[in-house]
Short mmCIF file of C-alpha atoms in Angstrom, two decimals:
data_model
loop_
_atom_site.label_atom_id
_atom_site.label_comp_id
_atom_site.label_asym_id
_atom_site.label_seq_id
_atom_site.Cartn_x
_atom_site.Cartn_y
_atom_site.Cartn_z
CA MET I 1 -35.48 93.40 -123.18
CA LYS I 2 -36.05 91.61 -119.83
CA LYS I 3 -33.47 93.88 -118.13
CA LEU I 4 -35.17 96.96 -119.58
CA LEU I 5 -38.54 95.75 -118.33
CA LEU I 6 -37.20 95.09 -114.84
CA PHE I 7 -35.60 98.53 -114.77
CA SER I 8 -38.92 100.12 -115.82
CA VAL I 9 -40.79 98.30 -113.06
CA PHE I 10 -38.15 99.39 -110.52
CA LEU I 11 -38.37 103.00 -111.72
CA VAL I 12 -42.15 103.09 -111.40
CA PHE I 13 -41.92 101.56 -107.93
CA PHE I 14 -39.25 104.06 -106.92
CA VAL I 15 -41.30 107.05 -108.11
CA LYS I 16 -44.38 105.72 -106.33
CA SER I 17 -42.35 105.23 -103.18
CA ILE I 18 -41.24 108.86 -103.22
CA ASP I 19 -44.83 110.03 -103.79
CA ALA I 20 -46.07 107.74 -101.05
CA GLN I 21 -44.09 109.63 -98.42
CA SER I 22 -46.59 112.52 -98.63
CA LEU I 23 -49.67 110.31 -98.77
CA PRO I 24 -51.83 109.12 -95.86
CA ASP I 25 -51.71 105.60 -94.47
CA PHE I 26 -53.97 103.95 -97.03
CA ASN I 27 -54.20 100.73 -95.02
CA LYS I 28 -55.82 102.75 -92.25
CA VAL I 29 -58.08 104.52 -94.74
CA ASP I 30 -59.10 101.18 -96.20
CA ARG I 31 -59.98 99.74 -92.79
CA TYR I 32 -62.00 102.82 -91.94
CA PHE I 33 -64.04 102.63 -95.15
CA GLU I 34 -64.60 98.90 -94.73
CA LYS I 35 -66.05 99.42 -91.24
CA MET I 36 -68.05 102.41 -92.44
CA VAL I 37 -69.81 100.39 -95.15
CA LYS I 38 -70.74 97.70 -92.62
CA ASP I 39 -71.92 100.23 -90.05
CA TRP I 40 -74.13 102.03 -92.53
CA ASP I 41 -75.46 98.74 -93.93
CA VAL I 42 -75.11 99.96 -97.50
CA PRO I 43 -74.80 97.03 -99.93
CA SER I 44 -71.59 98.29 -101.54
CA ALA I 45 -69.34 101.28 -102.03
CA SER I 46 -66.59 102.06 -104.51
CA ILE I 47 -64.36 104.94 -103.46
CA GLY I 48 -61.58 106.66 -105.37
CA ILE I 49 -59.13 109.39 -104.40
CA VAL I 50 -57.29 111.50 -106.95
CA LYS I 51 -54.15 113.48 -106.08
CA ASP I 52 -51.91 115.47 -108.39
CA GLY I 53 -53.39 114.03 -111.56
CA GLU I 54 -53.38 110.37 -110.50
CA LEU I 55 -55.86 107.94 -109.04
CA VAL I 56 -53.85 107.13 -105.91
CA PHE I 57 -56.43 105.10 -103.97
CA THR I 58 -59.35 102.83 -104.77
CA GLY I 59 -61.37 101.03 -102.14
CA ASN I 60 -64.19 98.62 -102.90
CA TYR I 61 -66.46 97.19 -100.24
CA GLY I 62 -69.53 95.05 -99.76
CA THR I 63 -71.41 93.31 -102.54
CA LYS I 64 -72.88 94.49 -105.81
CA GLU I 65 -76.15 92.79 -104.86
CA VAL I 66 -77.39 91.68 -101.45
CA GLY I 67 -77.35 87.94 -101.01
CA LYS I 68 -74.48 87.50 -103.44
CA SER I 69 -70.71 87.57 -102.96
CA ASN I 70 -69.74 89.76 -105.92
CA LYS I 71 -67.47 92.53 -104.71
CA PRO I 72 -67.24 95.74 -106.75
CA ASP I 73 -64.02 97.16 -108.17
CA GLU I 74 -62.88 100.47 -109.64
CA ASN I 75 -64.60 99.64 -112.94
CA THR I 76 -67.98 98.69 -111.45
CA LEU I 77 -70.77 100.85 -112.85
CA TYR I 78 -73.13 102.91 -110.69
CA ALA I 79 -75.71 105.50 -111.70
CA ILE I 80 -74.21 108.89 -110.79
CA ALA I 81 -77.52 110.77 -111.16
CA SER I 82 -77.18 114.53 -110.57
CA ASN I 83 -73.41 114.42 -110.87
CA SER I 84 -74.38 114.45 -114.56
CA LYS I 85 -75.41 118.12 -114.22
CA ALA I 86 -71.78 119.25 -114.41
CA PHE I 87 -71.50 117.50 -117.78
CA THR I 88 -74.55 119.46 -118.93
CA SER I 89 -73.06 122.82 -117.93
CA ALA I 90 -69.78 121.80 -119.60
CA ILE I 91 -71.58 121.08 -122.89
CA ILE I 92 -73.40 124.40 -122.66
CA GLY I 93 -70.00 126.06 -122.09
CA MET I 94 -68.58 124.41 -125.20
CA LEU I 95 -71.53 125.66 -127.27
CA VAL I 96 -70.96 129.15 -125.87
CA GLN I 97 -67.29 128.89 -126.89
CA GLU I 98 -68.42 128.04 -130.41
CA GLY I 99 -70.75 131.04 -130.56
CA LYS I 100 -73.89 128.88 -130.76
CA LEU I 101 -75.18 130.00 -127.36
CA ASP I 102 -74.68 132.75 -124.82
CA TRP I 103 -74.98 132.22 -121.07
CA ASN I 104 -77.51 135.04 -120.98
CA ASP I 105 -79.66 133.70 -123.81
CA ARG I 106 -83.30 133.62 -122.89
CA VAL I 107 -84.64 130.09 -122.76
CA LYS I 108 -87.80 131.07 -124.62
CA ASP I 109 -85.73 132.17 -127.62
CA HIS I 110 -84.65 128.54 -128.06
CA LEU I 111 -87.76 126.78 -126.73
CA PRO I 112 -90.76 128.99 -127.57
CA TYR I 113 -93.13 126.73 -125.59
CA PHE I 114 -91.21 127.33 -122.34
CA SER I 115 -93.16 129.06 -119.58
CA LEU I 116 -93.31 129.36 -115.81
CA PHE I 117 -96.10 130.19 -113.35
CA ASP I 118 -98.43 131.43 -116.12
CA ASP I 119 -96.38 134.61 -115.90
CA PRO I 120 -95.46 135.99 -119.35
CA TRP I 121 -92.78 138.35 -118.02
CA ILE I 122 -90.90 135.73 -115.94
CA SER I 123 -91.25 133.22 -118.77
CA SER I 124 -89.67 135.68 -121.19
CA GLN I 125 -86.79 136.63 -118.89
CA VAL I 126 -85.46 133.23 -117.73
CA THR I 127 -81.91 132.72 -119.04
CA ILE I 128 -79.63 129.72 -119.41
CA ARG I 129 -77.72 130.84 -116.30
CA ASP I 130 -80.98 130.96 -114.37
CA ILE I 131 -81.99 127.38 -115.17
CA LEU I 132 -78.47 126.05 -114.47
CA SER I 133 -78.26 127.76 -111.05
CA HIS I 134 -81.70 126.89 -109.65
CA ARG I 135 -82.95 130.45 -109.28
CA VAL I 136 -86.10 130.55 -111.42
CA GLY I 137 -88.51 130.47 -108.48
CA LEU I 138 -89.44 126.79 -108.27
CA GLY I 139 -89.19 124.96 -104.96
CA THR I 140 -86.55 122.26 -104.45
CA PHE I 141 -87.59 119.04 -106.22
CA SER I 142 -90.87 120.65 -107.24
CA GLY I 143 -92.28 118.83 -110.25
CA ASP I 144 -90.16 115.70 -110.01
CA VAL I 145 -93.48 113.85 -109.88
CA ILE I 146 -94.05 115.01 -113.47
CA TRP I 147 -91.20 112.95 -114.95
CA TYR I 148 -90.76 110.17 -112.39
CA LYS I 149 -91.23 106.79 -114.14
CA ASN I 150 -93.11 108.66 -116.85
CA GLU I 151 -92.82 107.54 -120.47
CA GLY I 152 -93.53 110.98 -121.93
CA THR I 153 -91.08 113.23 -123.75
CA ALA I 154 -88.82 115.91 -122.35
CA GLU I 155 -90.97 118.51 -124.08
CA ASP I 156 -94.05 117.10 -122.30
CA PHE I 157 -92.32 117.54 -118.93
CA ILE I 158 -91.14 121.08 -119.69
CA ARG I 159 -94.58 122.19 -120.84
CA ARG I 160 -96.21 120.77 -117.71
CA ALA I 161 -93.62 122.47 -115.51
CA GLY I 162 -95.15 125.79 -116.55
CA LYS I 163 -98.12 125.05 -114.29
CA LEU I 164 -96.08 124.44 -111.12
CA PRO I 165 -96.54 126.85 -108.20
CA GLN I 166 -94.03 129.63 -107.60
CA ALA I 167 -92.09 129.13 -104.36
CA TYR I 168 -90.25 132.45 -104.25
CA ASP I 169 -89.62 135.53 -106.37
CA PHE I 170 -87.71 135.12 -109.62
CA ARG I 171 -83.93 135.11 -108.95
CA ALA I 172 -84.59 135.68 -105.23
CA GLY I 173 -83.89 132.23 -103.81
CA TYR I 174 -82.72 128.69 -104.37
CA GLY I 175 -84.91 125.82 -105.53
CA TYR I 176 -83.08 122.77 -106.85
CA SER I 177 -84.83 121.89 -110.10
CA ASN I 178 -84.31 118.76 -112.14
CA LEU I 179 -86.87 120.04 -114.63
CA MET I 180 -84.71 123.03 -115.49
CA TYR I 181 -81.80 120.72 -116.35
CA ILE I 182 -84.15 118.69 -118.54
CA THR I 183 -84.84 122.04 -120.20
CA ALA I 184 -81.08 122.63 -120.64
CA GLY I 185 -80.80 119.25 -122.35
CA GLU I 186 -83.48 120.23 -124.85
CA ILE I 187 -81.65 123.49 -125.58
CA ILE I 188 -78.47 121.52 -126.27
CA GLN I 189 -80.30 119.31 -128.75
CA LYS I 190 -82.04 122.26 -130.42
CA VAL I 191 -78.82 124.25 -130.88
CA SER I 192 -76.41 121.43 -131.76
CA GLY I 193 -78.73 119.17 -133.72
CA LYS I 194 -77.55 116.26 -131.58
CA SER I 195 -78.91 114.70 -128.42
CA TRP I 196 -77.47 115.46 -125.01
CA ALA I 197 -76.08 111.91 -124.95
CA ASP I 198 -74.29 112.26 -128.29
CA ASN I 199 -72.81 115.58 -127.22
CA VAL I 200 -71.50 114.11 -123.97
CA LYS I 201 -70.04 111.08 -125.74
CA GLU I 202 -68.31 113.04 -128.48
CA ARG I 203 -67.20 116.07 -126.49
CA ILE I 204 -66.28 114.55 -123.11
CA LEU I 205 -66.42 110.77 -122.70
CA GLU I 206 -64.42 109.83 -125.79
CA PRO I 207 -61.71 112.51 -125.47
CA LEU I 208 -61.21 111.72 -121.77
CA GLY I 209 -61.15 107.95 -122.35
CA MET I 210 -64.20 107.40 -120.14
CA ASP I 211 -64.97 104.27 -122.09
CA ARG I 212 -67.01 102.54 -119.37
CA THR I 213 -69.45 105.44 -118.87
CA LEU I 214 -72.96 104.99 -120.27
CA THR I 215 -75.61 107.57 -121.14
CA SER I 216 -78.57 105.19 -120.95
CA ALA I 217 -79.62 102.23 -118.83
CA LYS I 218 -80.57 100.51 -122.09
CA ASP I 219 -76.84 100.00 -122.71
CA LEU I 220 -76.57 97.84 -119.57
CA ILE I 221 -78.01 94.88 -121.45
CA ASN I 222 -74.63 94.14 -123.01
CA THR I 223 -72.53 95.35 -120.06
CA THR I 224 -70.93 93.41 -117.22
CA ASN I 225 -69.61 94.49 -113.83
CA VAL I 226 -72.61 96.58 -112.80
CA ALA I 227 -73.79 97.28 -109.26
CA THR I 228 -77.46 96.58 -108.53
CA PRO I 229 -79.58 99.43 -107.12
CA HIS I 230 -81.26 98.79 -103.76
CA GLY I 231 -84.25 100.21 -101.96
CA ARG I 232 -84.57 100.04 -98.20
CA GLU I 233 -87.53 98.94 -96.13
CA GLY I 234 -87.72 97.90 -92.49
CA GLU I 235 -83.93 98.15 -92.01
CA LYS I 236 -83.42 95.80 -94.96
CA ASN I 237 -81.97 96.45 -98.40
CA PHE I 238 -83.76 94.93 -101.37
CA PRO I 239 -82.61 94.88 -105.01
CA ILE I 240 -84.51 96.89 -107.60
CA ALA I 241 -84.19 97.34 -111.34
CA PHE I 242 -82.27 100.15 -113.02
CA GLU I 243 -84.43 103.08 -114.11
CA ASP I 244 -84.06 104.36 -117.64
CA TRP I 245 -83.38 108.08 -117.35
CA GLU I 246 -82.41 108.54 -121.01
CA THR I 247 -85.20 111.09 -121.60
CA ILE I 248 -84.07 113.18 -118.63
CA ALA I 249 -80.37 112.38 -118.97
CA ALA I 250 -79.28 116.03 -118.82
CA THR I 251 -80.37 116.15 -115.19
CA GLY I 252 -79.00 112.78 -114.09
CA GLY I 253 -78.58 110.09 -116.75
CA LEU I 254 -74.94 108.99 -116.57
CA ILE I 255 -73.79 105.59 -115.32
CA SER I 256 -70.09 105.48 -114.48
CA SER I 257 -67.27 104.06 -112.38
CA VAL I 258 -64.54 105.23 -110.01
CA GLU I 259 -61.95 104.79 -112.75
CA ASP I 260 -63.86 106.94 -115.23
CA ILE I 261 -64.92 109.62 -112.75
CA SER I 262 -61.29 109.97 -111.68
CA LYS I 263 -60.53 111.06 -115.26
CA TRP I 264 -63.36 113.59 -115.09
CA MET I 265 -62.04 115.01 -111.81
CA ILE I 266 -58.47 115.25 -113.12
CA PHE I 267 -59.74 117.03 -116.25
CA ASN I 268 -61.71 119.54 -114.18
CA MET I 269 -58.85 120.20 -111.77
CA ASN I 270 -56.71 120.83 -114.85
CA HIS I 271 -59.31 123.50 -115.70
CA GLY I 272 -60.64 121.89 -118.84
CA ILE I 273 -57.29 121.26 -120.51
CA LEU I 274 -56.66 117.78 -121.89
CA GLY I 275 -53.10 117.28 -123.08
CA GLN I 276 -52.56 119.97 -125.69
CA ASP I 277 -56.28 120.61 -126.13
CA THR I 278 -58.33 123.23 -124.31
CA LEU I 279 -61.82 121.78 -124.14
CA LEU I 280 -63.06 124.36 -121.64
CA THR I 281 -61.70 127.89 -121.88
CA LYS I 282 -60.70 129.99 -118.89
CA GLU I 283 -63.94 131.94 -119.28
CA THR I 284 -66.03 128.76 -119.19
CA ARG I 285 -64.21 127.37 -116.18
CA ASN I 286 -64.68 130.58 -114.25
CA MET I 287 -68.33 130.86 -115.24
CA VAL I 288 -69.42 127.41 -114.05
CA TRP I 289 -67.31 127.66 -110.88
CA SER I 290 -68.58 131.13 -109.96
CA MET I 291 -71.34 131.33 -107.37
CA HIS I 292 -74.67 132.22 -108.93
CA ASN I 293 -76.86 131.28 -105.98
CA VAL I 294 -75.84 131.80 -102.37
CA HIS I 295 -76.71 129.58 -99.40
CA PRO I 296 -76.54 131.12 -95.93
CA VAL I 297 -73.73 130.15 -93.56
CA ASP I 298 -74.07 130.80 -89.82
CA HIS I 299 -70.94 132.85 -89.12
CA THR I 300 -71.84 133.17 -85.43
CA GLN I 301 -71.20 129.48 -84.81
CA PRO I 302 -68.18 127.25 -85.53
CA ASN I 303 -68.77 124.36 -87.90
CA ASP I 304 -66.94 121.10 -88.46
CA LEU I 305 -66.33 121.89 -92.13
CA GLY I 306 -64.52 125.13 -91.38
CA ARG I 307 -66.97 126.60 -93.89
CA HIS I 308 -67.10 130.31 -94.68
CA PHE I 309 -69.23 130.34 -97.84
CA ASN I 310 -71.61 128.00 -99.61
CA GLY I 311 -73.66 128.12 -102.78
CA TYR I 312 -74.26 126.88 -106.32
CA GLY I 313 -72.50 127.64 -109.58
CA LEU I 314 -73.63 126.14 -112.87
CA GLY I 315 -73.91 122.39 -112.37
CA TRP I 316 -71.58 122.48 -109.36
CA THR I 317 -71.98 123.10 -105.65
CA LEU I 318 -69.41 125.56 -104.32
CA GLY I 319 -68.07 126.16 -100.85
CA ASP I 320 -64.91 125.88 -98.83
CA TYR I 321 -63.43 123.18 -96.62
CA HIS I 322 -61.33 124.68 -93.84
CA GLY I 323 -60.57 127.69 -96.02
CA LYS I 324 -59.84 125.86 -99.25
CA MET I 325 -62.28 126.06 -102.16
CA MET I 326 -64.40 122.91 -102.49
CA VAL I 327 -66.27 122.03 -105.69
CA GLY I 328 -68.55 119.05 -106.18
CA HIS I 329 -72.00 117.58 -106.41
CA THR I 330 -74.04 114.68 -105.15
CA GLY I 331 -76.44 112.38 -106.96
CA GLY I 332 -79.57 110.55 -105.91
CA TYR I 333 -80.99 107.81 -108.14
CA ASP I 334 -83.46 105.04 -107.41
CA GLY I 335 -81.27 102.79 -105.25
CA MET I 336 -77.95 104.60 -105.67
CA ILE I 337 -76.39 107.63 -103.92
CA THR I 338 -73.09 109.17 -105.09
CA ALA I 339 -70.76 112.13 -104.53
CA VAL I 340 -67.95 113.83 -106.42
CA SER I 341 -65.85 116.37 -104.48
CA MET I 342 -62.69 118.31 -105.29
CA ILE I 343 -60.24 120.70 -103.62
CA PRO I 344 -58.82 122.20 -106.85
CA GLU I 345 -55.85 124.06 -105.34
CA GLU I 346 -54.66 120.77 -103.82
CA LYS I 347 -55.39 118.75 -106.98
CA LEU I 348 -57.34 116.52 -104.60
CA GLY I 349 -60.60 114.77 -105.47
CA VAL I 350 -62.83 112.09 -103.92
CA VAL I 351 -65.54 110.04 -105.62
CA VAL I 352 -67.91 107.85 -103.62
CA LEU I 353 -70.34 105.52 -105.40
CA THR I 354 -72.89 103.48 -103.43
CA ASN I 355 -75.88 101.30 -104.25
CA GLY I 356 -78.20 101.92 -101.32
CA HIS I 357 -80.32 104.72 -99.87
CA GLN I 358 -78.68 104.76 -96.46
CA SER I 359 -75.39 106.02 -97.77
CA PRO I 360 -72.22 107.49 -96.18
CA ILE I 361 -71.11 109.49 -99.22
CA MET I 362 -70.11 112.64 -97.33
CA ALA I 363 -68.75 110.80 -94.31
CA ALA I 364 -66.32 109.04 -96.65
CA THR I 365 -65.53 112.29 -98.45
CA TYR I 366 -64.76 114.36 -95.35
CA TYR I 367 -62.70 111.57 -93.79
CA ALA I 368 -60.58 111.32 -96.95
CA LEU I 369 -60.11 115.09 -97.18
CA ASP I 370 -59.04 115.25 -93.53
CA ARG I 371 -56.38 112.60 -94.14
CA PHE I 372 -54.78 114.65 -96.93
CA LEU I 373 -55.34 118.16 -95.59
CA LYS I 374 -54.60 117.29 -91.95
CA THR I 375 -57.74 119.13 -90.89
CA GLY I 376 -58.75 116.91 -88.00
CA ASN I 377 -59.50 113.40 -86.77
CA LYS I 378 -63.27 113.59 -86.57
CA ASP I 379 -65.06 110.25 -86.94
CA TRP I 380 -67.37 111.44 -89.67
CA SER I 381 -69.00 108.04 -90.16
CA ASP I 382 -69.98 107.63 -86.53
CA ASP I 383 -71.20 111.23 -86.24
CA MET I 384 -73.21 111.32 -89.45
CA LEU I 385 -74.72 107.87 -88.93
CA ALA I 386 -75.94 108.88 -85.47
CA ARG I 387 -77.51 112.00 -86.95
CA ARG I 388 -79.10 109.95 -89.74
CA LYS I 389 -80.65 107.53 -87.26
CA LYS I 390 -81.92 110.40 -85.11
CA ALA I 391 -83.53 112.07 -88.12
CA ASP I 392 -85.16 108.80 -89.19
CA LYS I 393 -86.46 108.27 -85.66
CA ASN I 394 -87.92 111.77 -85.56
CA ASP I 395 -89.60 111.46 -88.94
CA ASN I 396 -93.19 110.92 -87.85
CA ARG I 397 -94.95 111.67 -91.12
CA ILE I 398 -96.19 108.13 -91.69
CA THR I 399 -96.87 107.47 -88.02
CA GLU I 400 -99.03 110.58 -87.76
CA ILE I 401 -101.20 109.39 -90.65
CA GLN I 402 -101.51 105.92 -89.17
CA GLU I 403 -102.36 107.22 -85.69
CA THR I 404 -105.20 109.37 -86.99
CA GLN I 405 -106.91 106.55 -88.87
CA VAL I 406 -110.56 106.21 -87.82
CA LYS I 407 -111.56 102.57 -87.71
CA ASN I 408 -114.87 101.07 -88.82
CA THR I 409 -115.92 103.89 -91.13
CA LYS I 410 -117.12 103.85 -94.71
CA GLY I 411 -117.11 106.25 -97.61
CA THR I 412 -119.64 109.05 -97.77
CA VAL I 413 -120.53 108.19 -101.38
CA GLU I 414 -121.02 104.96 -103.31
CA ARG I 415 -117.83 103.40 -104.58
CA ASN I 416 -118.86 103.92 -108.21
CA ALA I 417 -118.75 107.66 -107.59
CA TYR I 418 -114.98 107.56 -107.06
CA ALA I 419 -114.35 106.02 -110.48
CA GLY I 420 -113.56 108.26 -113.40
CA LYS I 421 -110.93 110.43 -115.00
CA TYR I 422 -109.18 113.23 -113.16
CA GLN I 423 -107.19 116.06 -114.72
CA SER I 424 -103.98 117.42 -113.17
CA ASP I 425 -102.67 120.64 -114.71
CA ILE I 426 -99.06 119.59 -114.15
CA TYR I 427 -99.52 115.97 -115.13
CA GLY I 428 -102.45 115.06 -117.31
CA ILE I 429 -104.95 112.28 -116.76
CA ILE I 430 -105.11 110.16 -113.61
CA GLU I 431 -107.81 107.52 -113.73
CA VAL I 432 -109.64 105.47 -111.13
CA LYS I 433 -111.34 102.29 -112.31
CA ILE I 434 -113.26 99.47 -110.68
CA GLU I 435 -111.62 96.17 -111.60
CA ASN I 436 -112.33 92.81 -109.98
CA ASN I 437 -114.41 94.59 -107.36
CA LYS I 438 -111.46 96.82 -106.38
CA LEU I 439 -110.56 100.44 -107.00
CA ARG I 440 -107.53 100.76 -109.24
CA LEU I 441 -105.33 103.86 -109.79
CA TYR I 442 -103.63 104.62 -113.12
CA PHE I 443 -101.31 107.48 -114.13
CA GLU I 444 -101.12 108.68 -117.72
CA ASP I 445 -97.81 107.63 -119.34
CA ALA I 446 -96.62 106.04 -116.07
CA PRO I 447 -97.99 102.47 -115.93
CA ARG I 448 -95.45 101.49 -113.27
CA LEU I 449 -97.15 103.83 -110.80
CA SER I 450 -100.37 101.80 -110.96
CA ALA I 451 -101.86 100.82 -107.63
CA THR I 452 -104.83 99.33 -105.82
CA LEU I 453 -106.81 101.58 -103.47
CA GLU I 454 -107.82 99.98 -100.16
CA HIS I 455 -110.28 101.77 -97.88
CA TRP I 456 -108.56 103.64 -95.04
CA HIS I 457 -111.33 105.72 -93.51
CA TYR I 458 -114.25 107.81 -94.79
CA ASP I 459 -113.29 108.94 -98.32
CA THR I 460 -109.58 108.22 -97.87
CA PHE I 461 -107.86 105.15 -99.33
CA GLU I 462 -104.44 103.62 -98.81
CA ILE I 463 -102.34 103.37 -101.97
CA LYS I 464 -101.03 99.85 -102.49
CA TRP I 465 -98.45 100.24 -105.25
CA ASP I 466 -98.13 97.39 -107.74
CA GLU I 467 -94.33 97.55 -107.49
CA LYS I 468 -91.90 98.63 -104.80
CA HIS I 469 -90.49 102.12 -105.23
CA ALA I 470 -87.20 103.38 -103.88
CA TRP I 471 -88.28 106.83 -102.68
CA PHE I 472 -91.69 106.11 -101.19
CA ASP I 473 -93.88 103.27 -99.98
CA PHE I 474 -96.85 104.14 -97.77
CA GLY I 475 -99.35 106.73 -98.96
CA THR I 476 -103.00 107.72 -98.94
CA LEU I 477 -105.42 109.33 -101.37
CA GLN I 478 -108.41 111.34 -100.21
CA PHE I 479 -111.34 111.91 -102.55
CA MET I 480 -112.70 115.45 -102.24
CA ILE I 481 -116.48 115.70 -101.86
CA ASN I 482 -118.54 118.89 -102.29
CA ASN I 483 -121.75 119.81 -100.44
CA LYS I 484 -123.79 118.09 -103.14
CA GLN I 485 -122.05 114.80 -102.32
CA GLU I 486 -120.21 114.89 -105.64
CA VAL I 487 -116.61 113.73 -106.01
CA THR I 488 -114.65 116.75 -107.25
CA GLY I 489 -111.01 115.75 -106.98
CA MET I 490 -108.22 113.91 -105.17
CA ASP I 491 -105.62 114.88 -102.60
CA PHE I 492 -102.49 112.73 -102.28
CA ASN I 493 -100.41 112.22 -99.14
CA VAL I 494 -97.31 110.14 -99.94
CA PRO I 495 -94.64 111.05 -97.37
CA ASN I 496 -91.16 111.31 -98.92
CA ASP I 497 -88.50 113.93 -99.61
CA ASP I 498 -88.53 114.12 -103.40
CA ILE I 499 -91.55 112.88 -105.37
CA PHE I 500 -94.30 115.28 -104.29
CA PHE I 501 -97.62 113.67 -105.23
CA GLU I 502 -99.43 116.40 -103.30
CA GLU I 503 -98.54 118.79 -106.15
CA LEU I 504 -100.81 116.89 -108.55
CA LYS I 505 -104.18 118.16 -107.22
CA PRO I 506 -106.30 116.34 -109.85
CA LYS I 507 -109.85 117.54 -110.51
CA LYS I 508 -112.53 115.13 -111.62
CA ILE I 509 -113.64 115.48 -115.22
CA LYS I 510 -117.43 115.62 -115.45
#
């Protein structure tokens, strides 16, 4: 038995040695990633590379939580956020295969309360393909403020989305919409009789052996080896708590690891076939990997990606990398940024999981692809970090507000006049109270967005949030006053790139 074991070990080593001849210098790759993580000052990164059906490289850097020496590994859990969208389109595809759905089903036929823009015709015409490809007419990230840290139901969020403004004509543009994927999750539950989470567990996670992947942050209570999310303020990372995205899981609820995501990539690059089982048919694979929404590419200028086309399928971004088809997605979660990328014809995939907001996900991805495809020696980390710092330096949104503050002013009405309930069509009730001689701000169903209002100038107040938030910090609220000196509403200004408080436009209830 010992001789047989030794022979088996030798055989595995011999096979790996042969394979290794066509692989990059992983010691060099490892050193590059280690320096990259330090340069970007991201708390940690776990990186995996899949080639020809195997996880051939894992690199783990930094610490799972700042101030502690607990290095991640290939089984460390990170929230993968919008990388979950591809799981949603896969489940929809399986239901189509079973005859329970059609890609061209109208959403309203499954969710009668669904509507958009107070437009009966658009509301009646939106299909499953429309909501999965971000072409309904909403602006990118429009309405994320509806569900962010909100304890309401998915149906609540979908109903409120009907009051959002239209950014472009129906099917005539691209607006990345988390709300439409929340809608897809509700369709899955309505048609299958099971939650999105149960469908993902039974149809994907269990068959693929993704036994570390979670569908809810609630499951972290009994789980070890988990990276801590981090916000960033003043060039410093600070730990924050996991957000529970179970209600909106269809748009970004999965928590996973390099080891598990490698299985997902291998499955997809095998076109939905697992062993002897075809979980995704040829028709489903082609549908979700066909471009439904096109992004412009400047063909008059060379680009470092060698890109000729770019767009969105159903739950996947689509493009090319130096002439080879590239499929993937990224994910942004409170305190965690991730990316999954594949070159299917090369059976090559890269997953990058990080737990900070200043994250080198694509720098790591492009560097890894270049090593395998021999498409250049560009220092992606150095280049992209320089561009990131330049963009941050040129972001003057907060500075402009601060520079226009008028000192030594007071409100144009008595403080009691600001207090009361305000109605937002897309949100519900937002209330201002006087407590302990201070103005306090409360959001319906979102107690964690509570704040104190400190006078800024005239009828504008600075929002002092009760807790630190990952996507935003500084913000102001202006009370709107009519010519009768009556408070009529509020106007928010909270500079950030995702949670658009300015969409709320609450009106005071008389």
